[in-house]
N, CA, C and O atoms as a MOPAC input file, in Angstrom:
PM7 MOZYME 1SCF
protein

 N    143.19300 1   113.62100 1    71.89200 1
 C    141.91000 1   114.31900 1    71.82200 1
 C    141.96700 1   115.61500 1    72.62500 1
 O    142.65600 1   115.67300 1    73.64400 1
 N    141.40100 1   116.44700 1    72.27500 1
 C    141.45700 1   118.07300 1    72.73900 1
 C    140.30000 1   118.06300 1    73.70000 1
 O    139.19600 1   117.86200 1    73.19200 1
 N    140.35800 1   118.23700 1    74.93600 1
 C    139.36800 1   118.59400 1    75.73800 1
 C    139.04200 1   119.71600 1    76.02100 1
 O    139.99700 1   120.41900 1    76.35100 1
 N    137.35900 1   120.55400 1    76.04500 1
 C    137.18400 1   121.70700 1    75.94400 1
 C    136.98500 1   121.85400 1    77.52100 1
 O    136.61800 1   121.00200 1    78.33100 1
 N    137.28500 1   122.99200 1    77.68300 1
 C    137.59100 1   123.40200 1    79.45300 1
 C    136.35100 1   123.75200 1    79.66500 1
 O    135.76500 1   123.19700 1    80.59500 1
 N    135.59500 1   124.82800 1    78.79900 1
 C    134.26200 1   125.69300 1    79.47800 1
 C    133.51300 1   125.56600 1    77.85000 1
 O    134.17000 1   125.26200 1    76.85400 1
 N    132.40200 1   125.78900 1    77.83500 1
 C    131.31400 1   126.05400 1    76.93500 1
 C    130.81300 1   127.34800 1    77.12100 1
 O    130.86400 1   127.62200 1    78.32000 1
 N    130.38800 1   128.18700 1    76.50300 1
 C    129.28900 1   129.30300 1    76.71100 1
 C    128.39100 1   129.58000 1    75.55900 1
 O    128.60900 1   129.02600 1    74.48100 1
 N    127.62500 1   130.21100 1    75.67900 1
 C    126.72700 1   130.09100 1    74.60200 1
 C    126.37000 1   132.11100 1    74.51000 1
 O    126.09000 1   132.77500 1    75.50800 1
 N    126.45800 1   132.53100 1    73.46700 1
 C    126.23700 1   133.90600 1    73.57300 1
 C    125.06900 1   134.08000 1    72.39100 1
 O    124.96000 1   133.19800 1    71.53900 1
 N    124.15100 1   135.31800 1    72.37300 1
 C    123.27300 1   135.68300 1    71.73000 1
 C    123.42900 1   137.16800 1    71.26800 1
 O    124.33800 1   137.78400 1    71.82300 1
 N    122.84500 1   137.69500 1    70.53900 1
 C    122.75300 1   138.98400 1    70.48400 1
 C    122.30700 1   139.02800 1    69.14800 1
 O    122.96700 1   138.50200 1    68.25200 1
 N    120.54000 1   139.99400 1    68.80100 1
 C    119.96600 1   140.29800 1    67.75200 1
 C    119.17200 1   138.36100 1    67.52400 1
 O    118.47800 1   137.54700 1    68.13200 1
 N    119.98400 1   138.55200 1    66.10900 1
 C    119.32200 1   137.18500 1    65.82900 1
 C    120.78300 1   136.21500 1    65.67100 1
 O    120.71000 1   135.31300 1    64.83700 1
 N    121.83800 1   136.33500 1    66.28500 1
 C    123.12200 1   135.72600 1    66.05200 1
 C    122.92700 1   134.95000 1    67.51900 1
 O    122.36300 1   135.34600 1    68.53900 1
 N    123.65500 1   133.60900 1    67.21200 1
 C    123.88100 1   132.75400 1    68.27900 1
 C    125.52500 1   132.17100 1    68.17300 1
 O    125.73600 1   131.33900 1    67.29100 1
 N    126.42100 1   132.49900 1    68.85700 1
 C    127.57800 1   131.87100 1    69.45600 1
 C    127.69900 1   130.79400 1    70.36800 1
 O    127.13400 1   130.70100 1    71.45800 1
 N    128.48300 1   129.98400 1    69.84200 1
 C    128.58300 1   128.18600 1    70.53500 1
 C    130.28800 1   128.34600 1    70.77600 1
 O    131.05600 1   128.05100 1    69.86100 1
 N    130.70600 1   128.76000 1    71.87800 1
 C    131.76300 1   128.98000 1    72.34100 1
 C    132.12400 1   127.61100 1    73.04500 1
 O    131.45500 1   126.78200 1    73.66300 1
 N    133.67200 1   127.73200 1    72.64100 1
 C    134.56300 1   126.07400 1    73.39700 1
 C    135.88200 1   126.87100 1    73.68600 1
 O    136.48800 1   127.41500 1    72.76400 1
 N    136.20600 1   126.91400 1    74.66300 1
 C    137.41200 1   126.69300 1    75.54300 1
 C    138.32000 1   126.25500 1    75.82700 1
 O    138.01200 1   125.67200 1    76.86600 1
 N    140.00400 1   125.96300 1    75.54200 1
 C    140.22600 1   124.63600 1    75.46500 1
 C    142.03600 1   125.35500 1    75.96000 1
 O    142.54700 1   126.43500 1    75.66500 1
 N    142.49900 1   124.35700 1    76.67000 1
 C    144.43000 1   125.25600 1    76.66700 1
 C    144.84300 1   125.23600 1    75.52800 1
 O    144.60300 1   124.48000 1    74.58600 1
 N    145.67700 1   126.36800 1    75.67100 1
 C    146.11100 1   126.47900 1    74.26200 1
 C    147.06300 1   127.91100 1    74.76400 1
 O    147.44900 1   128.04100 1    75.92600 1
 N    147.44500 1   129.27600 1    73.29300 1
 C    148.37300 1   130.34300 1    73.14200 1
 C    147.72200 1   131.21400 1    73.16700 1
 O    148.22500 1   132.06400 1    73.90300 1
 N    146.73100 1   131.55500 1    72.71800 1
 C    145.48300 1   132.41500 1    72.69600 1
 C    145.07300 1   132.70200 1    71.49700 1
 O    144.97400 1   133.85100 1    71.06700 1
 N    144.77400 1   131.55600 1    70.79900 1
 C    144.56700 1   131.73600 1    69.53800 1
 C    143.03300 1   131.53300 1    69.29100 1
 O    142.53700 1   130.65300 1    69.99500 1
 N    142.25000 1   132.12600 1    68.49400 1
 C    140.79400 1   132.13400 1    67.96900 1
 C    140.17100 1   132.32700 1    67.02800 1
 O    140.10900 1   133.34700 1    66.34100 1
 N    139.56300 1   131.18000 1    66.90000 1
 C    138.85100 1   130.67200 1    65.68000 1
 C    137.66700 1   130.76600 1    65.36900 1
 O    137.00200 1   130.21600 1    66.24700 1
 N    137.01200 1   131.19100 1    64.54500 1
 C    135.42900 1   131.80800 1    63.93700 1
 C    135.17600 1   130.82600 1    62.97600 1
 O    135.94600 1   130.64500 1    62.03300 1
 N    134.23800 1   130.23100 1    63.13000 1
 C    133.76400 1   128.96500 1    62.12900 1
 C    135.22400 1   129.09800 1    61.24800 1
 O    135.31900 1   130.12600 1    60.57700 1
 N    136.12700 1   128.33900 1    61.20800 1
 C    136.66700 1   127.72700 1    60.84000 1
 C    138.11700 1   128.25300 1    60.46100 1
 O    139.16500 1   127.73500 1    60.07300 1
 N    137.68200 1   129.50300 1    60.75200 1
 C    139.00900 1   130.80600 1    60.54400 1
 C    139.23500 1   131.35700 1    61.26700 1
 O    138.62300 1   131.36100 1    62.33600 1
 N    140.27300 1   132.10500 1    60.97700 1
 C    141.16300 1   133.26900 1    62.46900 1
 C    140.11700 1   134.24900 1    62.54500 1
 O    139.39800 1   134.60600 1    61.61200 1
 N    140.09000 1   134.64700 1    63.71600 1
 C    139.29100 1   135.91500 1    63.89900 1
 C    139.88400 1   137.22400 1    62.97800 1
 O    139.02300 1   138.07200 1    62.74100 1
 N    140.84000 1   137.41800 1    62.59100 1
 C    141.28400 1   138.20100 1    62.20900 1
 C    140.76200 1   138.01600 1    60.65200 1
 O    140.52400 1   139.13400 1    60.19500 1
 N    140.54900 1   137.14300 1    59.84500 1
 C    140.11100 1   137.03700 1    58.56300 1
 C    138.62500 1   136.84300 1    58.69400 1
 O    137.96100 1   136.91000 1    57.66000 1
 N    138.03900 1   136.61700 1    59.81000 1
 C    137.02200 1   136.37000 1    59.44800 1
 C    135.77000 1   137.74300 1    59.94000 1
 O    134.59200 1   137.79700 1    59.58900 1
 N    136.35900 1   138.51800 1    60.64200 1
 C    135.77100 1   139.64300 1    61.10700 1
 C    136.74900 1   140.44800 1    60.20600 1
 O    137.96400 1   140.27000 1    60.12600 1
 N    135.78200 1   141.63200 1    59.35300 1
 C    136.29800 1   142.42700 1    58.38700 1
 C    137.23900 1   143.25800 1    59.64400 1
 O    138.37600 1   143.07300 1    60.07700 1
 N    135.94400 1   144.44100 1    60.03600 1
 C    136.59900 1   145.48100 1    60.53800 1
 C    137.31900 1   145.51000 1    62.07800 1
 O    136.86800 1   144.83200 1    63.00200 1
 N    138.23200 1   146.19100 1    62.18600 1
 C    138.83700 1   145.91700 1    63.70700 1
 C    137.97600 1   146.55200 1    64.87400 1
 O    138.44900 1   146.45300 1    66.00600 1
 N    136.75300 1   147.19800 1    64.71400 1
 C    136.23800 1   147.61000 1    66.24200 1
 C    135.40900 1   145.62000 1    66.30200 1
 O    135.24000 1   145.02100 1    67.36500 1
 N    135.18800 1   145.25100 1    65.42800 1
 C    134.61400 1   144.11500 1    65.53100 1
 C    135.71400 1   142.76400 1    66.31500 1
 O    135.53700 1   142.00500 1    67.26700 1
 N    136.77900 1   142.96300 1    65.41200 1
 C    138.09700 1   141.70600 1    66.42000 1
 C    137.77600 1   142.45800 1    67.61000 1
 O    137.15500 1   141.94800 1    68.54200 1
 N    138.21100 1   143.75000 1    67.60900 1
 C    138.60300 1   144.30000 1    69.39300 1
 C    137.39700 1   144.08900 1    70.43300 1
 O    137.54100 1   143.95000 1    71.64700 1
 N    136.17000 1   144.09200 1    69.72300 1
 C    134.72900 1   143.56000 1    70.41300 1
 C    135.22600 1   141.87800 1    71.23800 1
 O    135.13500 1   141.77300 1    72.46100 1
 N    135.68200 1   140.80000 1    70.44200 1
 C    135.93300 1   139.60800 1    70.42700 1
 C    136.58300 1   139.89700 1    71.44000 1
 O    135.96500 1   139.75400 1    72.49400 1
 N    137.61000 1   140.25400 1    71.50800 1
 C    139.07100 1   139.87400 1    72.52300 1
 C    138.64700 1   140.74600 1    73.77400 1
 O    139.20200 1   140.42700 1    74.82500 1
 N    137.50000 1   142.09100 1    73.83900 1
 C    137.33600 1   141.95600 1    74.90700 1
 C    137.73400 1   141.49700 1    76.52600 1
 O    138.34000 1   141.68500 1    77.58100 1
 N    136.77200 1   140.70100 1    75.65000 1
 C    136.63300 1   139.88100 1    78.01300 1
 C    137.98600 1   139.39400 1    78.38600 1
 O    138.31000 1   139.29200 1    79.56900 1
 N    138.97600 1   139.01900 1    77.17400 1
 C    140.36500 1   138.45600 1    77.18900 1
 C    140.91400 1   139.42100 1    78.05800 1
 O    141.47400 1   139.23800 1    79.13900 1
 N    140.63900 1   140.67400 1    77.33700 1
 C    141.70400 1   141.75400 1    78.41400 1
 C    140.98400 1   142.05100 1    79.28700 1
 O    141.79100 1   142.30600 1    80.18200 1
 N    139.91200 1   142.22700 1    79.73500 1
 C    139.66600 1   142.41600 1    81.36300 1
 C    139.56400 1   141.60000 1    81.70000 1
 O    138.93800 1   141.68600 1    82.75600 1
 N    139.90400 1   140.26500 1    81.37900 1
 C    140.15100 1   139.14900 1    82.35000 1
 C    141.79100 1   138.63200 1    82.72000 1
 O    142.16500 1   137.85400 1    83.59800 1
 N    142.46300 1   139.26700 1    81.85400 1
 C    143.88900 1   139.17100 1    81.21800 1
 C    144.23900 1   137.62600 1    81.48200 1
 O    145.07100 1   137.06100 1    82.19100 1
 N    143.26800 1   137.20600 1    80.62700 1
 C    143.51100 1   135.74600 1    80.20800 1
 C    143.70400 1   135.49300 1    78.51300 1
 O    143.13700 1   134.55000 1    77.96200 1
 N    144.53200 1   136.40800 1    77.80100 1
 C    144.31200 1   136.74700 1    76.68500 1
 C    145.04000 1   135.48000 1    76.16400 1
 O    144.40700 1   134.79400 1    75.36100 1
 N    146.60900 1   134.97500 1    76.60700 1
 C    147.25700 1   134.10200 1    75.69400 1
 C    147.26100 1   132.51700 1    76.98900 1
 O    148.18400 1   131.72300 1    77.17200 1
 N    146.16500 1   132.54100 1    77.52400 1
 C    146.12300 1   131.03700 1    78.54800 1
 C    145.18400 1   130.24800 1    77.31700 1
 O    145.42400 1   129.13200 1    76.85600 1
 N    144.59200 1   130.72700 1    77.11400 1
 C    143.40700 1   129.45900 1    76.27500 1
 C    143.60400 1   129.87900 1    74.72800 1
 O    144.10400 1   130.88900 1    74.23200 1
 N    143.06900 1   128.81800 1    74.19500 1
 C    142.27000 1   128.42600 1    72.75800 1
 C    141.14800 1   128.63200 1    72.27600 1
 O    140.68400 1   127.49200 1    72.30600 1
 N    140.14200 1   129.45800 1    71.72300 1
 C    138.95100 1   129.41700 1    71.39900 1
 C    138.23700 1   129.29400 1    70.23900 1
 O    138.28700 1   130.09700 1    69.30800 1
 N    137.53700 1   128.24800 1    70.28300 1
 C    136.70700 1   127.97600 1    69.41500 1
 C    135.53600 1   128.57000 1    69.02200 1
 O    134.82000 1   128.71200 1    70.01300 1
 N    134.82600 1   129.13300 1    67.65200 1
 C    133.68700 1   129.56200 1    68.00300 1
 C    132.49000 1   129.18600 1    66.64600 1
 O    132.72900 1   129.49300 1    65.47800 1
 N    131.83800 1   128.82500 1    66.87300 1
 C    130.85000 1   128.58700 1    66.16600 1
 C    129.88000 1   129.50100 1    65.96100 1
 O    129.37000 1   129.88500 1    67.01400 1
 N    129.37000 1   130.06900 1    64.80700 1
 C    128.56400 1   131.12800 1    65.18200 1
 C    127.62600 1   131.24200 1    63.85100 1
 O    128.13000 1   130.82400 1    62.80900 1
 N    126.40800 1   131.73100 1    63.80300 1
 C    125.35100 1   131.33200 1    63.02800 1
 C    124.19300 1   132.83800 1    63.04600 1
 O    124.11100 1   133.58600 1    64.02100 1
 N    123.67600 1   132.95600 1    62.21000 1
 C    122.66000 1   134.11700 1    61.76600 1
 C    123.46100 1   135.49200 1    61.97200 1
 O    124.59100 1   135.82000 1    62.33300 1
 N    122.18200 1   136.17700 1    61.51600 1
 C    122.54000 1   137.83400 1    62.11000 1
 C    123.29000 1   138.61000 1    61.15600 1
 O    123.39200 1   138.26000 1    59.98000 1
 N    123.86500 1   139.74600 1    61.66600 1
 C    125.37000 1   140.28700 1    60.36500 1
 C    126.53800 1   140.21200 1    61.61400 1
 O    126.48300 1   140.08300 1    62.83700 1
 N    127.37900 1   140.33100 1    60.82900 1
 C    128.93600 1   140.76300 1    61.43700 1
 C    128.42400 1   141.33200 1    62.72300 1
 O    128.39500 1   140.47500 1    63.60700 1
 N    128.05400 1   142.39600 1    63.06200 1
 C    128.26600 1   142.87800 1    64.13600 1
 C    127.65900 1   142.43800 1    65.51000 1
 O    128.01600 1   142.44700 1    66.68800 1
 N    126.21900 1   141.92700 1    64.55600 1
 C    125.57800 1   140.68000 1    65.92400 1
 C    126.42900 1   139.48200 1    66.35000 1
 O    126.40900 1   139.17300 1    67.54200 1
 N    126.98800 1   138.95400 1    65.70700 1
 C    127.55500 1   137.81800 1    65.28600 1
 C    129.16900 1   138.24100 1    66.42100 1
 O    129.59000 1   137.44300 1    67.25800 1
 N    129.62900 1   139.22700 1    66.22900 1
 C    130.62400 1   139.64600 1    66.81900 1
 C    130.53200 1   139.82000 1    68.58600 1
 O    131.27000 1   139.45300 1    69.50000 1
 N    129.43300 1   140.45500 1    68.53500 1
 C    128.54200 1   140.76900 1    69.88800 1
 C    128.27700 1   139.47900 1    70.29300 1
 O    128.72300 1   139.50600 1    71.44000 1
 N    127.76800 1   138.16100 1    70.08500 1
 C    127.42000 1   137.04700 1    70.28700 1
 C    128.41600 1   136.63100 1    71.01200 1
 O    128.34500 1   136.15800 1    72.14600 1
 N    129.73900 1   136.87100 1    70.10100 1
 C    130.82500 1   135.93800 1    70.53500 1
 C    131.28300 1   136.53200 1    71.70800 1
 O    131.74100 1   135.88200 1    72.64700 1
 N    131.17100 1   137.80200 1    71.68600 1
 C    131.80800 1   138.29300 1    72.93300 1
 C    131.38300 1   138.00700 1    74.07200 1
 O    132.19700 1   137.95000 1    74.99300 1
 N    129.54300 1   137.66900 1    74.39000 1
 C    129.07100 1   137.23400 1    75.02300 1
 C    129.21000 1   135.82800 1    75.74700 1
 O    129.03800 1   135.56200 1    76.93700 1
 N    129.68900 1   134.73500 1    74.34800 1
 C    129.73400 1   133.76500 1    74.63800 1
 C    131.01700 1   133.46900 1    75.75000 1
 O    131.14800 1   132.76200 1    76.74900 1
 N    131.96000 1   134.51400 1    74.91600 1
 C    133.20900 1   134.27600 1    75.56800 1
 C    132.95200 1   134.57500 1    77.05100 1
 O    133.06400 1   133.71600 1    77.92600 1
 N    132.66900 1   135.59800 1    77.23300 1
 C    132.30100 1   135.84500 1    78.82200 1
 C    131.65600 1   134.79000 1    79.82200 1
 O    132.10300 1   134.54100 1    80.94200 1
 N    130.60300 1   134.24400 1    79.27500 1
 C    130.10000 1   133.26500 1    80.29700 1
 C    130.97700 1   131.97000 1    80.42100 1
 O    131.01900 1   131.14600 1    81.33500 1
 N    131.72900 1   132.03600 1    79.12100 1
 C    132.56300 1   130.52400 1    79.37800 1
 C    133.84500 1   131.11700 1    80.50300 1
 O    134.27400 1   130.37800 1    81.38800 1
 N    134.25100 1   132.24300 1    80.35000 1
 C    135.50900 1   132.42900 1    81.07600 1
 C    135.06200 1   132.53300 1    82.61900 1
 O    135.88200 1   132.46000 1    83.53400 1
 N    133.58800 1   132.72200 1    82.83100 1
 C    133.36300 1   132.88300 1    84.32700 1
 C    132.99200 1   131.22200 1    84.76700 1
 O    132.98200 1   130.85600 1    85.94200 1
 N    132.67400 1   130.23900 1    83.51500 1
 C    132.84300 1   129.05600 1    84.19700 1
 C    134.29600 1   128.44900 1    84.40900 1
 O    134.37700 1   127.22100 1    84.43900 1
 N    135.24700 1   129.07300 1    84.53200 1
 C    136.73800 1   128.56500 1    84.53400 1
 C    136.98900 1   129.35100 1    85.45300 1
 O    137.41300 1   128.76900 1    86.45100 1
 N    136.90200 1   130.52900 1    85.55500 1
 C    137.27400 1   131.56700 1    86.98300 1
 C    136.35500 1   132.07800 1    87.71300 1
 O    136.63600 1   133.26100 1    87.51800 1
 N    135.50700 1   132.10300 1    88.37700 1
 C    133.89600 1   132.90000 1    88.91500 1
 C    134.70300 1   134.34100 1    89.96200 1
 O    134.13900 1   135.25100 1    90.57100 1
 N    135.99500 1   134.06800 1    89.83600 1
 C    136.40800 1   135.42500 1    90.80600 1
 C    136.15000 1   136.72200 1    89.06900 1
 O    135.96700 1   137.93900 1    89.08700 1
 N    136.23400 1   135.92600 1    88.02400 1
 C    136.66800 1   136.93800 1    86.56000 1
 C    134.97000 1   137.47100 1    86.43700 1
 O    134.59900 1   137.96000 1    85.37000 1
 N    133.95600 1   137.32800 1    87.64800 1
 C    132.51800 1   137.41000 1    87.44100 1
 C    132.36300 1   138.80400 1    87.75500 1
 O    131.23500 1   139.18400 1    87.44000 1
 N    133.10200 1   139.74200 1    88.27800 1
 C    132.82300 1   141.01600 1    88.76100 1
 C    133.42700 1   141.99300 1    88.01800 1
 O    132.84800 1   143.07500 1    87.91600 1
 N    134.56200 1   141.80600 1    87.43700 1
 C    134.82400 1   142.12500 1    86.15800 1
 C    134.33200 1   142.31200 1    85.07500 1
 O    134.33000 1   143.30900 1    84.35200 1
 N    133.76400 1   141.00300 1    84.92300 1
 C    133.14100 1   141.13400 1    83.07800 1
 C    131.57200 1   141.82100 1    83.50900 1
 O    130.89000 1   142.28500 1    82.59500 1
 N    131.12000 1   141.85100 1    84.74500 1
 C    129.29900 1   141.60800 1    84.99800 1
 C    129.48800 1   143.31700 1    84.70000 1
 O    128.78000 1   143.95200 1    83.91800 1
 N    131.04100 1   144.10000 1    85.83000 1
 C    131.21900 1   145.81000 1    85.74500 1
 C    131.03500 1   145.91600 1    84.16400 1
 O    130.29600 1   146.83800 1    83.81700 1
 N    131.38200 1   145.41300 1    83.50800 1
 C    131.97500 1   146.27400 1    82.23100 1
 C    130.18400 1   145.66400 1    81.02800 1
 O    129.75900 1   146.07400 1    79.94800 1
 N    129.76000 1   144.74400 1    81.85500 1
 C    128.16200 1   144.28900 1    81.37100 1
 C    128.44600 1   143.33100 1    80.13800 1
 O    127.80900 1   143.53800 1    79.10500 1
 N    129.01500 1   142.69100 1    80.16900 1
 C    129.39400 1   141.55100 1    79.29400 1
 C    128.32800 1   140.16400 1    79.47500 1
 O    127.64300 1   139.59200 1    78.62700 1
 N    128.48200 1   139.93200 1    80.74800 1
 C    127.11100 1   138.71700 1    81.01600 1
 C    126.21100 1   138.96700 1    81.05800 1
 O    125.45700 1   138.12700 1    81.54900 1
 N    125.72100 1   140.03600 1    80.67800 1
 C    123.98200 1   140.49200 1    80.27600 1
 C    123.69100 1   140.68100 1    78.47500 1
 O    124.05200 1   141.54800 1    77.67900 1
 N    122.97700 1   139.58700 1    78.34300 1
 C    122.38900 1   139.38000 1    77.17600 1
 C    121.77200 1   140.97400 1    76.56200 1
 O    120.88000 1   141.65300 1    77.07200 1
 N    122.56500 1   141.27100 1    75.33500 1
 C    121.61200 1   142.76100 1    75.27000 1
 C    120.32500 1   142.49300 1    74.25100 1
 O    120.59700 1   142.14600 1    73.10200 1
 N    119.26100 1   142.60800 1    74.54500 1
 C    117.74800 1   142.56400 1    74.53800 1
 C    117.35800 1   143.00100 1    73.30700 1
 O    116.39600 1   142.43400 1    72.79000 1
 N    117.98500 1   144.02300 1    72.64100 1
 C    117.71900 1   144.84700 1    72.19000 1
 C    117.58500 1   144.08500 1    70.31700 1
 O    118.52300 1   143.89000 1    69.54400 1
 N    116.42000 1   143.87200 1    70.13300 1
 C    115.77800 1   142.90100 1    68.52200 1
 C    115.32600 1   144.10500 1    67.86800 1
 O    114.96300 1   145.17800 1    68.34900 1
 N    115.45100 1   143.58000 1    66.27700 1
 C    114.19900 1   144.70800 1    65.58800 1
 C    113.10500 1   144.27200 1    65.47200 1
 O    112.89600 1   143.15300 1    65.00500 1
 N    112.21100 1   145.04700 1    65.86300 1
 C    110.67600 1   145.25700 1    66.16600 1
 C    109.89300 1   144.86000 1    64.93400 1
 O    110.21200 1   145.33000 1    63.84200 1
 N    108.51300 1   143.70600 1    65.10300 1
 C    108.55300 1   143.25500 1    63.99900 1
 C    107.33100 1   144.06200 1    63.05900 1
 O    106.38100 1   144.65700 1    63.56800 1
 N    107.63200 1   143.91600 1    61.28500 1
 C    106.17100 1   144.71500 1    60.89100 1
 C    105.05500 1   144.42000 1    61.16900 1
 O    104.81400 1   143.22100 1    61.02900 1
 N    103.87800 1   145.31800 1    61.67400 1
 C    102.91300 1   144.85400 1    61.90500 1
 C    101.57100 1   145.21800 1    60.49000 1
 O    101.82500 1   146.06800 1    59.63700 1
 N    100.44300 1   144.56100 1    60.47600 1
 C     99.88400 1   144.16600 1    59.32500 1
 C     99.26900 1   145.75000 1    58.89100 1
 O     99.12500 1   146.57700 1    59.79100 1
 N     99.06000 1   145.96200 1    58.03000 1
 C     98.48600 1   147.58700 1    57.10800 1
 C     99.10000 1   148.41400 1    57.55500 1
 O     98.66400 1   149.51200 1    57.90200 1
 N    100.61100 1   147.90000 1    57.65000 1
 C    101.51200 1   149.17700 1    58.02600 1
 C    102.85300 1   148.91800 1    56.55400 1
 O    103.09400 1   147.97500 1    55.80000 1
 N    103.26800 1   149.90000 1    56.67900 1
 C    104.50900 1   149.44500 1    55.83800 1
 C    106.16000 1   149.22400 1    56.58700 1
 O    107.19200 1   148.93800 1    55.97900 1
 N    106.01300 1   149.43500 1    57.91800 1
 C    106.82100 1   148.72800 1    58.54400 1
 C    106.55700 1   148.35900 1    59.91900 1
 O    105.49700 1   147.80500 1    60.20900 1
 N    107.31800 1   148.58700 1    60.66900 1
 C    107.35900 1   148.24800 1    62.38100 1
 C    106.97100 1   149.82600 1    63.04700 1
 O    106.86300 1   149.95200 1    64.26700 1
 N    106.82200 1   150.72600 1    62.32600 1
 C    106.64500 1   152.19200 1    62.69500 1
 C    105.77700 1   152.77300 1    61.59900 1
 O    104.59400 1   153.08600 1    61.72800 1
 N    106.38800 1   152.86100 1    60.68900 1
 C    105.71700 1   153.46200 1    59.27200 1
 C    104.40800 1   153.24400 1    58.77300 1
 O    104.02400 1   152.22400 1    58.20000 1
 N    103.85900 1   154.08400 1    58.98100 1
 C    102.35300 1   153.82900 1    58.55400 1
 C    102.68800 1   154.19900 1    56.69900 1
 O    103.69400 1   154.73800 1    56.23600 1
 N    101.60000 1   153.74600 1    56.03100 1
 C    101.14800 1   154.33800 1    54.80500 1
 C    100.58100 1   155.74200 1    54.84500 1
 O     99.74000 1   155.94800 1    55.72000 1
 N    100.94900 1   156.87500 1    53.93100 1
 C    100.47100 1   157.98600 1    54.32900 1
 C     99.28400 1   157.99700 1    54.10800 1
 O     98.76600 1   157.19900 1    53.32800 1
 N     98.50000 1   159.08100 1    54.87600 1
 C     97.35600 1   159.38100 1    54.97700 1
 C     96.57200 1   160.53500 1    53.91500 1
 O     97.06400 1   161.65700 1    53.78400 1
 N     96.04800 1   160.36800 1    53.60900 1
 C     95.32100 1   160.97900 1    52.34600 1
 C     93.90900 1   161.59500 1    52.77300 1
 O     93.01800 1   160.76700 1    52.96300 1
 N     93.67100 1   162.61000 1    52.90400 1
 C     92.11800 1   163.15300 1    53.47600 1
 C     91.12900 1   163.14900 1    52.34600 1
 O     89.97400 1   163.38400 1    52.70200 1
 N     91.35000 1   162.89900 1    50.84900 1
 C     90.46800 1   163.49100 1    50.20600 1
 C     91.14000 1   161.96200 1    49.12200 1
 O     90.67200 1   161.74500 1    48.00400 1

């Protein structure tokens, strides 16, 4: 049986990452595939592997990742997140590192929702004087 070392859980937009940890080569897995097939574009893998290199824990572990809503790029952002909090529950010295570069801060940042006799979250219907 494979025991997972750390858990983390990452967010970003409307995407949620369920990160597992486990020894291993440094290999990583996205619901059910390599990161590399499963993230189209490469600023998106290089988002992922991240915290790996400023933690240069890139080929010590295994990662698992589960990941749900959002698009690609939330979804990518999630994981990176997730990864971070799990790697500071395995090392807490790797906490000043990832916190400099702002990895363990959840970014906040949602789209704003429509509000009613508008045609969006900003956009009014135009105005007509006559």
């Amino acid at each position: 049986m494979v025991k997972n070392i750390a858990i983390g859980t990452g967010r970003r937009k409307t995407s949620v990452a369920r990160v597992f940890v486990r020894d291993g080569s440094g290999k990583i897995v996205v619901n059910g595939k390599d990161v590399k097939e499963y993230f189209a574009s490469a600023e998106q893998i290089q988002l992922v592997n991240q915290p790996l290199l400023v933690t240069s824990m890139g080929n010590k572990y295994d990662i698992l990742i589960n990941v749900c809503g959002g698009g690609m790029n939330g979804q990518a952002a999630a994981c990176l997140h997730g990864i971070s909090r799990a790697l500071v529950q395995i090392d807490p010295d790797a906490r000043t590192a990832l916190k400099a570069n702002g990895y363990l801060t959840r970014d906040s940042r949602m789209v704003e929702r429509k509000k009613y006799g508008q045609k969006g979250a900003r956009r009014r219907f135009q105005f007509s004087k006559r």
